[in-house]
PDB file of C-alpha atoms in Angstrom:
ATOM      1  CA  UNK A  87      -5.394 -14.987  29.517  1.00  0.00           C
ATOM      2  CA  UNK A  88      -6.584 -18.108  31.268  1.00  0.00           C
ATOM      3  CA  UNK A  89     -10.309 -18.631  31.708  1.00  0.00           C
ATOM      4  CA  UNK A  90     -12.098 -19.767  34.802  1.00  0.00           C
ATOM      5  CA  UNK A  91     -13.557 -23.297  34.499  1.00  0.00           C
ATOM      6  CA  UNK A  92     -17.104 -22.191  33.618  1.00  0.00           C
ATOM      7  CA  UNK A  93     -16.195 -20.036  30.646  1.00  0.00           C
ATOM      8  CA  UNK A  94     -13.306 -22.285  29.609  1.00  0.00           C
ATOM      9  CA  UNK A  95     -15.905 -24.971  29.023  1.00  0.00           C
ATOM     10  CA  UNK A  96     -18.118 -22.484  27.220  1.00  0.00           C
ATOM     11  CA  UNK A  97     -15.508 -21.175  24.801  1.00  0.00           C
ATOM     12  CA  UNK A  98     -14.301 -24.670  23.964  1.00  0.00           C
ATOM     13  CA  UNK A  99     -17.762 -25.174  22.430  1.00  0.00           C
ATOM     14  CA  UNK A 100     -19.506 -27.242  25.085  1.00  0.00           C
ATOM     15  CA  UNK A 101     -21.067 -29.795  22.764  1.00  0.00           C
ATOM     16  CA  UNK A 102     -23.667 -31.288  25.064  1.00  0.00           C
ATOM     17  CA  UNK A 103     -25.016 -27.992  26.379  1.00  0.00           C
ATOM     18  CA  UNK A 104     -25.140 -26.420  22.941  1.00  0.00           C
ATOM     19  CA  UNK A 105     -26.869 -29.438  21.432  1.00  0.00           C
ATOM     20  CA  UNK A 106     -29.449 -29.548  24.206  1.00  0.00           C
ATOM     21  CA  UNK A 107     -30.076 -25.815  23.896  1.00  0.00           C
ATOM     22  CA  UNK A 108     -30.656 -25.944  20.163  1.00  0.00           C
ATOM     23  CA  UNK A 109     -32.871 -29.033  20.355  1.00  0.00           C
ATOM     24  CA  UNK A 110     -34.935 -27.428  23.102  1.00  0.00           C
ATOM     25  CA  UNK A 111     -35.522 -24.255  21.123  1.00  0.00           C
ATOM     26  CA  UNK A 112     -36.169 -26.208  17.953  1.00  0.00           C
ATOM     27  CA  UNK A 113     -38.821 -28.382  19.588  1.00  0.00           C
ATOM     28  CA  UNK A 114     -40.582 -25.439  21.185  1.00  0.00           C
ATOM     29  CA  UNK A 115     -41.682 -23.891  17.895  1.00  0.00           C
ATOM     30  CA  UNK A 116     -41.644 -20.107  17.785  1.00  0.00           C
ATOM     31  CA  UNK A 117     -39.419 -18.730  20.532  1.00  0.00           C
ATOM     32  CA  UNK A 118     -40.749 -15.963  22.739  1.00  0.00           C
ATOM     33  CA  UNK A 119     -39.164 -12.874  21.263  1.00  0.00           C
ATOM     34  CA  UNK A 120     -38.492  -9.649  23.146  1.00  0.00           C
ATOM     35  CA  UNK A 121     -39.830  -7.704  20.156  1.00  0.00           C
ATOM     36  CA  UNK A 122     -43.039  -9.700  19.713  1.00  0.00           C
ATOM     37  CA  UNK A 123     -44.233 -13.139  18.700  1.00  0.00           C
ATOM     38  CA  UNK A 124     -43.061 -13.236  15.107  1.00  0.00           C
ATOM     39  CA  UNK A 125     -39.777 -15.054  14.332  1.00  0.00           C
ATOM     40  CA  UNK A 126     -38.946 -12.588  11.572  1.00  0.00           C
ATOM     41  CA  UNK A 127     -37.456  -9.322  12.702  1.00  0.00           C
ATOM     42  CA  UNK A 128     -37.288  -6.757   9.950  1.00  0.00           C
ATOM     43  CA  UNK A 129     -35.283  -3.567   9.842  1.00  0.00           C
ATOM     44  CA  UNK A 130     -36.489  -0.892  12.197  1.00  0.00           C
ATOM     45  CA  UNK A 131     -38.261  -3.318  14.559  1.00  0.00           C
ATOM     46  CA  UNK A 132     -38.547  -2.668  18.263  1.00  0.00           C
ATOM     47  CA  UNK A 133     -35.449  -3.401  20.344  1.00  0.00           C
ATOM     48  CA  UNK A 134     -36.289  -4.287  23.955  1.00  0.00           C
ATOM     49  CA  UNK A 135     -34.694  -1.513  26.066  1.00  0.00           C
ATOM     50  CA  UNK A 136     -33.997  -3.695  29.118  1.00  0.00           C
ATOM     51  CA  UNK A 137     -32.229  -6.372  27.096  1.00  0.00           C
ATOM     52  CA  UNK A 138     -30.376  -3.724  25.112  1.00  0.00           C
ATOM     53  CA  UNK A 139     -29.118  -2.209  28.368  1.00  0.00           C
ATOM     54  CA  UNK A 140     -28.115  -5.644  29.682  1.00  0.00           C
ATOM     55  CA  UNK A 141     -26.130  -6.439  26.543  1.00  0.00           C
ATOM     56  CA  UNK A 142     -24.407  -3.077  26.538  1.00  0.00           C
ATOM     57  CA  UNK A 143     -23.478  -3.441  30.202  1.00  0.00           C
ATOM     58  CA  UNK A 144     -22.178  -7.002  29.967  1.00  0.00           C
ATOM     59  CA  UNK A 145     -20.290  -7.032  26.672  1.00  0.00           C
ATOM     60  CA  UNK A 146     -17.311  -5.084  25.374  1.00  0.00           C
ATOM     61  CA  UNK A 147     -17.114  -3.318  22.028  1.00  0.00           C
ATOM     62  CA  UNK A 148     -13.966  -4.649  20.422  1.00  0.00           C
ATOM     63  CA  UNK A 149     -12.265  -5.203  17.089  1.00  0.00           C
ATOM     64  CA  UNK A 150      -9.068  -6.670  18.516  1.00  0.00           C
ATOM     65  CA  UNK A 151      -7.718 -10.196  18.316  1.00  0.00           C
ATOM     66  CA  UNK A 152      -9.677 -11.356  15.261  1.00  0.00           C
ATOM     67  CA  UNK A 153      -9.156 -11.712  11.525  1.00  0.00           C
ATOM     68  CA  UNK A 154     -11.396  -8.700  10.857  1.00  0.00           C
ATOM     69  CA  UNK A 155     -10.190  -5.620  12.745  1.00  0.00           C
ATOM     70  CA  UNK A 156     -12.393  -3.447  10.537  1.00  0.00           C
ATOM     71  CA  UNK A 157     -15.532  -4.925  12.163  1.00  0.00           C
ATOM     72  CA  UNK A 158     -16.536  -3.829  15.657  1.00  0.00           C
ATOM     73  CA  UNK A 159     -18.540  -6.286  17.745  1.00  0.00           C
ATOM     74  CA  UNK A 160     -20.090  -6.570  21.186  1.00  0.00           C
ATOM     75  CA  UNK A 161     -18.458  -9.666  22.663  1.00  0.00           C
ATOM     76  CA  UNK A 162     -17.822 -11.371  25.955  1.00  0.00           C
ATOM     77  CA  UNK A 163     -14.195 -10.591  26.832  1.00  0.00           C
ATOM     78  CA  UNK A 164     -11.942 -10.692  29.913  1.00  0.00           C
ATOM     79  CA  UNK A 165     -13.043  -7.123  30.635  1.00  0.00           C
ATOM     80  CA  UNK A 166     -16.618  -8.321  31.187  1.00  0.00           C
ATOM     81  CA  UNK A 167     -17.992  -9.387  34.542  1.00  0.00           C
ATOM     82  CA  UNK A 168     -19.468 -12.650  33.326  1.00  0.00           C
ATOM     83  CA  UNK A 169     -16.194 -13.752  31.780  1.00  0.00           C
ATOM     84  CA  UNK A 170     -15.014 -14.438  35.332  1.00  0.00           C
ATOM     85  CA  UNK A 171     -18.283 -15.802  36.703  1.00  0.00           C
ATOM     86  CA  UNK A 172     -19.464 -19.379  36.596  1.00  0.00           C
ATOM     87  CA  UNK A 173     -21.229 -20.022  33.303  1.00  0.00           C
ATOM     88  CA  UNK A 174     -24.467 -20.985  35.046  1.00  0.00           C
ATOM     89  CA  UNK A 175     -24.777 -17.484  36.510  1.00  0.00           C
ATOM     90  CA  UNK A 176     -25.486 -16.020  33.074  1.00  0.00           C
ATOM     91  CA  UNK A 177     -29.250 -15.330  33.334  1.00  0.00           C
ATOM     92  CA  UNK A 178     -30.213 -16.142  29.736  1.00  0.00           C
ATOM     93  CA  UNK A 179     -29.625 -18.885  27.189  1.00  0.00           C
ATOM     94  CA  UNK A 180     -25.950 -19.617  26.599  1.00  0.00           C
ATOM     95  CA  UNK A 181     -24.459 -16.622  24.741  1.00  0.00           C
ATOM     96  CA  UNK A 182     -22.812 -18.366  21.811  1.00  0.00           C
ATOM     97  CA  UNK A 183     -23.366 -15.129  19.899  1.00  0.00           C
ATOM     98  CA  UNK A 184     -20.928 -13.380  22.282  1.00  0.00           C
ATOM     99  CA  UNK A 185     -17.886 -15.247  20.951  1.00  0.00           C
ATOM    100  CA  UNK A 186     -16.427 -14.545  17.523  1.00  0.00           C
ATOM    101  CA  UNK A 187     -15.823 -18.137  16.485  1.00  0.00           C
ATOM    102  CA  UNK A 188     -12.927 -18.957  14.122  1.00  0.00           C
ATOM    103  CA  UNK A 189     -15.061 -20.325  11.281  1.00  0.00           C
ATOM    104  CA  UNK A 190     -17.032 -17.090  11.191  1.00  0.00           C
ATOM    105  CA  UNK A 191     -13.831 -15.093  11.309  1.00  0.00           C
ATOM    106  CA  UNK A 192     -12.504 -16.877   8.227  1.00  0.00           C
ATOM    107  CA  UNK A 193     -15.746 -16.389   6.304  1.00  0.00           C
ATOM    108  CA  UNK A 194     -15.904 -12.709   7.217  1.00  0.00           C
ATOM    109  CA  UNK A 195     -12.283 -12.131   6.211  1.00  0.00           C
ATOM    110  CA  UNK A 196     -12.875 -13.900   2.909  1.00  0.00           C
ATOM    111  CA  UNK A 197     -15.933 -11.791   2.041  1.00  0.00           C
ATOM    112  CA  UNK A 198     -14.148  -8.558   2.931  1.00  0.00           C
ATOM    113  CA  UNK A 199     -11.163  -9.516   0.785  1.00  0.00           C
ATOM    114  CA  UNK A 200     -13.310 -10.783  -2.101  1.00  0.00           C
ATOM    115  CA  UNK A 201     -16.311  -8.443  -2.360  1.00  0.00           C
ATOM    116  CA  UNK A 202     -17.250  -9.733  -5.815  1.00  0.00           C
ATOM    117  CA  UNK A 203     -18.450 -12.907  -4.093  1.00  0.00           C
ATOM    118  CA  UNK A 204     -21.397 -11.009  -2.594  1.00  0.00           C
ATOM    119  CA  UNK A 205     -21.699  -7.685  -4.410  1.00  0.00           C
ATOM    120  CA  UNK A 206     -25.242  -7.212  -5.706  1.00  0.00           C
ATOM    121  CA  UNK A 207     -26.302 -10.664  -4.460  1.00  0.00           C
ATOM    122  CA  UNK A 208     -28.669 -12.150  -1.911  1.00  0.00           C
ATOM    123  CA  UNK A 209     -26.960 -13.736   1.093  1.00  0.00           C
ATOM    124  CA  UNK A 210     -28.261 -16.009   3.852  1.00  0.00           C
ATOM    125  CA  UNK A 211     -26.103 -16.330   6.974  1.00  0.00           C
ATOM    126  CA  UNK A 212     -27.063 -19.481   8.930  1.00  0.00           C
ATOM    127  CA  UNK A 213     -26.138 -19.596  12.622  1.00  0.00           C
ATOM    128  CA  UNK A 214     -25.256 -15.928  12.396  1.00  0.00           C
ATOM    129  CA  UNK A 215     -24.282 -15.518  16.067  1.00  0.00           C
ATOM    130  CA  UNK A 216     -22.728 -12.074  16.493  1.00  0.00           C
ATOM    131  CA  UNK A 217     -23.611 -11.294  12.872  1.00  0.00           C
ATOM    132  CA  UNK A 218     -20.044 -10.639  11.727  1.00  0.00           C
ATOM    133  CA  UNK A 219     -20.281 -12.587   8.468  1.00  0.00           C
ATOM    134  CA  UNK A 220     -23.566 -10.942   7.527  1.00  0.00           C
ATOM    135  CA  UNK A 221     -22.007  -7.582   8.390  1.00  0.00           C
ATOM    136  CA  UNK A 222     -19.001  -8.404   6.191  1.00  0.00           C
ATOM    137  CA  UNK A 223     -21.397  -9.263   3.368  1.00  0.00           C
ATOM    138  CA  UNK A 224     -23.172  -5.937   3.822  1.00  0.00           C
ATOM    139  CA  UNK A 225     -19.856  -4.044   3.850  1.00  0.00           C
ATOM    140  CA  UNK A 226     -18.896  -5.831   0.647  1.00  0.00           C
ATOM    141  CA  UNK A 227     -22.022  -4.788  -1.213  1.00  0.00           C
ATOM    142  CA  UNK A 228     -24.560  -7.600  -0.777  1.00  0.00           C
ATOM    143  CA  UNK A 229     -27.957  -6.521  -2.070  1.00  0.00           C
ATOM    144  CA  UNK A 230     -30.148  -8.560   0.283  1.00  0.00           C
ATOM    145  CA  UNK A 231     -29.173 -10.219   3.572  1.00  0.00           C
ATOM    146  CA  UNK A 232     -30.956 -12.445   6.044  1.00  0.00           C
ATOM    147  CA  UNK A 233     -29.212 -13.368   9.300  1.00  0.00           C
ATOM    148  CA  UNK A 234     -30.570 -16.550  10.871  1.00  0.00           C
ATOM    149  CA  UNK A 235     -30.013 -17.571  14.486  1.00  0.00           C
ATOM    150  CA  UNK A 236     -32.465 -19.429  16.703  1.00  0.00           C
ATOM    151  CA  UNK A 237     -31.509 -17.371  19.766  1.00  0.00           C
ATOM    152  CA  UNK A 238     -33.582 -14.159  19.855  1.00  0.00           C
ATOM    153  CA  UNK A 239     -30.927 -12.491  22.021  1.00  0.00           C
ATOM    154  CA  UNK A 240     -28.465 -13.072  19.187  1.00  0.00           C
ATOM    155  CA  UNK A 241     -30.879 -11.136  16.998  1.00  0.00           C
ATOM    156  CA  UNK A 242     -30.590  -8.171  19.334  1.00  0.00           C
ATOM    157  CA  UNK A 243     -26.812  -8.470  19.434  1.00  0.00           C
ATOM    158  CA  UNK A 244     -26.684  -8.522  15.635  1.00  0.00           C
ATOM    159  CA  UNK A 245     -28.749  -5.347  15.513  1.00  0.00           C
ATOM    160  CA  UNK A 246     -26.419  -3.621  17.972  1.00  0.00           C
ATOM    161  CA  UNK A 247     -23.400  -4.789  15.998  1.00  0.00           C
ATOM    162  CA  UNK A 248     -24.869  -3.387  12.792  1.00  0.00           C
ATOM    163  CA  UNK A 249     -25.243  -0.029  14.475  1.00  0.00           C
ATOM    164  CA  UNK A 250     -21.652  -0.185  15.750  1.00  0.00           C
ATOM    165  CA  UNK A 251     -20.504  -0.486  12.144  1.00  0.00           C
ATOM    166  CA  UNK A 252     -22.762   2.314  10.841  1.00  0.00           C
ATOM    167  CA  UNK A 253     -24.984  -0.123   8.972  1.00  0.00           C
ATOM    168  CA  UNK A 254     -28.738  -0.195   8.811  1.00  0.00           C
ATOM    169  CA  UNK A 255     -29.849  -3.433  10.504  1.00  0.00           C
ATOM    170  CA  UNK A 256     -30.865  -6.166   8.075  1.00  0.00           C
ATOM    171  CA  UNK A 257     -33.666  -8.692   8.637  1.00  0.00           C
ATOM    172  CA  UNK A 258     -33.100 -11.411  11.226  1.00  0.00           C
ATOM    173  CA  UNK A 259     -34.909 -14.750  11.370  1.00  0.00           C
ATOM    174  CA  UNK A 260     -34.994 -16.456  14.781  1.00  0.00           C
ATOM    175  CA  UNK A 261     -36.697 -19.688  13.796  1.00  0.00           C
ATOM    176  CA  UNK A 262     -34.841 -22.828  12.780  1.00  0.00           C
ATOM    177  CA  UNK A 263     -34.516 -22.292   9.036  1.00  0.00           C
ATOM    178  CA  UNK A 264     -33.969 -26.000   8.430  1.00  0.00           C
ATOM    179  CA  UNK A 265     -37.643 -26.549   9.296  1.00  0.00           C
ATOM    180  CA  UNK A 266     -38.910 -23.969   6.793  1.00  0.00           C
ATOM    181  CA  UNK A 267     -39.540 -24.092   3.074  1.00  0.00           C
ATOM    182  CA  UNK A 268     -36.372 -23.186   1.234  1.00  0.00           C
ATOM    183  CA  UNK A 269     -36.070 -19.857  -0.535  1.00  0.00           C
ATOM    184  CA  UNK A 270     -33.764 -18.827  -3.341  1.00  0.00           C
ATOM    185  CA  UNK A 271     -30.431 -17.298  -2.325  1.00  0.00           C
ATOM    186  CA  UNK A 272     -27.387 -16.503  -4.420  1.00  0.00           C
ATOM    187  CA  UNK A 273     -25.106 -17.392  -1.518  1.00  0.00           C
ATOM    188  CA  UNK A 274     -25.467 -19.247   1.779  1.00  0.00           C
ATOM    189  CA  UNK A 275     -22.724 -18.847   4.379  1.00  0.00           C
ATOM    190  CA  UNK A 276     -22.335 -20.741   7.635  1.00  0.00           C
ATOM    191  CA  UNK A 277     -19.491 -20.860  10.113  1.00  0.00           C
ATOM    192  CA  UNK A 278     -18.808 -23.200  13.030  1.00  0.00           C
ATOM    193  CA  UNK A 279     -22.082 -25.062  12.566  1.00  0.00           C
ATOM    194  CA  UNK A 280     -20.723 -28.597  12.229  1.00  0.00           C
ATOM    195  CA  UNK A 281     -20.283 -29.295  15.954  1.00  0.00           C
ATOM    196  CA  UNK A 282     -23.035 -31.903  16.426  1.00  0.00           C
ATOM    197  CA  UNK A 283     -23.517 -35.065  14.359  1.00  0.00           C
ATOM    198  CA  UNK A 284     -27.291 -34.828  13.982  1.00  0.00           C
ATOM    199  CA  UNK A 285     -27.169 -31.145  13.132  1.00  0.00           C
ATOM    200  CA  UNK A 286     -24.346 -31.765  10.644  1.00  0.00           C
ATOM    201  CA  UNK A 287     -26.428 -34.411   8.848  1.00  0.00           C
ATOM    202  CA  UNK A 288     -29.456 -32.102   8.697  1.00  0.00           C
ATOM    203  CA  UNK A 289     -27.353 -29.213   7.414  1.00  0.00           C
ATOM    204  CA  UNK A 290     -25.733 -31.411   4.790  1.00  0.00           C
ATOM    205  CA  UNK A 291     -29.075 -32.497   3.359  1.00  0.00           C
ATOM    206  CA  UNK A 292     -30.520 -28.958   3.483  1.00  0.00           C
ATOM    207  CA  UNK A 293     -27.491 -27.504   1.722  1.00  0.00           C
ATOM    208  CA  UNK A 294     -27.608 -30.169  -0.968  1.00  0.00           C
ATOM    209  CA  UNK A 295     -31.236 -29.358  -1.661  1.00  0.00           C
ATOM    210  CA  UNK A 296     -30.437 -25.664  -1.769  1.00  0.00           C
ATOM    211  CA  UNK A 297     -27.641 -26.269  -4.265  1.00  0.00           C
ATOM    212  CA  UNK A 298     -29.554 -28.585  -6.586  1.00  0.00           C
ATOM    213  CA  UNK A 299     -32.883 -26.701  -6.577  1.00  0.00           C
ATOM    214  CA  UNK A 300     -31.600 -23.119  -6.739  1.00  0.00           C
ATOM    215  CA  UNK A 301     -27.943 -23.551  -7.758  1.00  0.00           C
ATOM    216  CA  UNK A 302     -27.054 -21.611  -4.617  1.00  0.00           C
ATOM    217  CA  UNK A 303     -23.379 -21.222  -3.825  1.00  0.00           C
ATOM    218  CA  UNK A 304     -22.495 -22.384  -0.297  1.00  0.00           C
ATOM    219  CA  UNK A 305     -19.438 -21.287   1.678  1.00  0.00           C
ATOM    220  CA  UNK A 306     -18.570 -22.981   4.970  1.00  0.00           C
ATOM    221  CA  UNK A 307     -16.098 -21.735   7.573  1.00  0.00           C
ATOM    222  CA  UNK A 308     -14.539 -24.176  10.032  1.00  0.00           C
ATOM    223  CA  UNK A 309     -11.253 -24.415  11.955  1.00  0.00           C
ATOM    224  CA  UNK A 310     -11.014 -28.201  11.617  1.00  0.00           C
ATOM    225  CA  UNK A 311     -13.298 -29.513  14.338  1.00  0.00           C
ATOM    226  CA  UNK A 312     -13.533 -33.328  14.235  1.00  0.00           C
ATOM    227  CA  UNK A 313     -17.309 -33.263  13.695  1.00  0.00           C
ATOM    228  CA  UNK A 314     -16.631 -31.421  10.435  1.00  0.00           C
ATOM    229  CA  UNK A 315     -13.372 -32.971   9.267  1.00  0.00           C
ATOM    230  CA  UNK A 316     -14.792 -36.458   9.838  1.00  0.00           C
ATOM    231  CA  UNK A 317     -18.147 -35.834   8.168  1.00  0.00           C
ATOM    232  CA  UNK A 318     -19.068 -37.187   4.737  1.00  0.00           C
ATOM    233  CA  UNK A 319     -19.496 -33.619   3.471  1.00  0.00           C
ATOM    234  CA  UNK A 320     -15.696 -33.509   3.176  1.00  0.00           C
ATOM    235  CA  UNK A 321     -15.952 -35.332  -0.153  1.00  0.00           C
ATOM    236  CA  UNK A 322     -17.937 -32.418  -1.581  1.00  0.00           C
ATOM    237  CA  UNK A 323     -15.743 -29.502  -0.522  1.00  0.00           C
ATOM    238  CA  UNK A 324     -13.201 -27.334  -2.303  1.00  0.00           C
ATOM    239  CA  UNK A 325     -10.824 -25.222  -0.235  1.00  0.00           C
ATOM    240  CA  UNK A 326     -10.900 -21.558  -1.233  1.00  0.00           C
ATOM    241  CA  UNK A 327      -8.955 -19.885   1.591  1.00  0.00           C
ATOM    242  CA  UNK A 328      -7.104 -20.725   4.793  1.00  0.00           C
ATOM    243  CA  UNK A 329      -6.173 -18.209   7.463  1.00  0.00           C
ATOM    244  CA  UNK A 330      -3.776 -18.280  10.380  1.00  0.00           C
ATOM    245  CA  UNK A 331      -5.734 -17.381  13.508  1.00  0.00           C
ATOM    246  CA  UNK A 332      -4.614 -14.504  15.739  1.00  0.00           C
ATOM    247  CA  UNK A 333      -3.151 -15.533  19.076  1.00  0.00           C
ATOM    248  CA  UNK A 334      -6.170 -14.443  21.186  1.00  0.00           C
ATOM    249  CA  UNK A 335      -8.473 -16.587  19.028  1.00  0.00           C
ATOM    250  CA  UNK A 336      -6.099 -19.536  19.365  1.00  0.00           C
ATOM    251  CA  UNK A 337      -6.127 -19.228  23.141  1.00  0.00           C
ATOM    252  CA  UNK A 338      -9.914 -19.077  23.266  1.00  0.00           C
ATOM    253  CA  UNK A 339     -10.258 -22.164  21.031  1.00  0.00           C
ATOM    254  CA  UNK A 340      -7.963 -24.693  22.653  1.00  0.00           C
ATOM    255  CA  UNK A 341      -5.001 -23.930  20.446  1.00  0.00           C
ATOM    256  CA  UNK A 342      -6.647 -24.197  17.029  1.00  0.00           C
ATOM    257  CA  UNK A 343      -4.238 -22.432  14.687  1.00  0.00           C
ATOM    258  CA  UNK A 344      -6.035 -22.027  11.349  1.00  0.00           C
ATOM    259  CA  UNK A 345      -9.516 -21.604   9.936  1.00  0.00           C
ATOM    260  CA  UNK A 346     -10.609 -22.500   6.427  1.00  0.00           C
ATOM    261  CA  UNK A 347     -13.299 -21.415   3.983  1.00  0.00           C
ATOM    262  CA  UNK A 348     -14.749 -24.243   1.904  1.00  0.00           C
ATOM    263  CA  UNK A 349     -16.867 -24.125  -1.244  1.00  0.00           C
ATOM    264  CA  UNK A 350     -19.583 -26.813  -1.109  1.00  0.00           C
ATOM    265  CA  UNK A 351     -19.852 -28.604  -4.452  1.00  0.00           C
ATOM    266  CA  UNK A 352     -22.148 -31.660  -4.224  1.00  0.00           C
TER     267      UNK A 352
END
């Protein structure tokens, strides 16, 4: 289904708007969170009832059209009012969490198909968005999970998506993790994060440090965006899986046809 101009620009990953948004939140320090002033949301924390109602009213619960039909998610779809509105009418920060991006789809599919990758391990999901990859890790037996996304509304969406899949919500960090002291993780996963040159360089350095200090395994999901395929990190990647994208995902991503999971080996 064709998109109106506002959301067509949004779902094609509007680089400038997304970059500005992330830089703005990053420079502001701790974001103002609906559940308080701490960037760490643990399990069982307060979920703002007004925002919860807004998300439930303006997203659709769906498992269709993705690589992971076993995961239900609240997403922005053609059945939602704001899908057809101009993007600037959305009253909050741009809802990148409301799209199930193809890199995340590939990572989630890979973890579901290969549970030994995460079973009994600690997993950090950077740029978690809708939380699908963290949810896939939980379904596959991960022992400890942290979902990281700088948008506090994404944190709420992740919590709702956990509940949709009969999972106890896991901790969510809504501060830029690249600015924090690194912790030890068995596995770091990140999908669709190499869309901006400066961010890609920062991620590359952070991931290298994580690998060399803690011997952390790093898996990256990406459908072949030029900011990723043209980055120097390509020399340190090993392809572990490639998936053909479902037709709805292709239409929402300007005709991208595949998405790949890469093992980072610096």
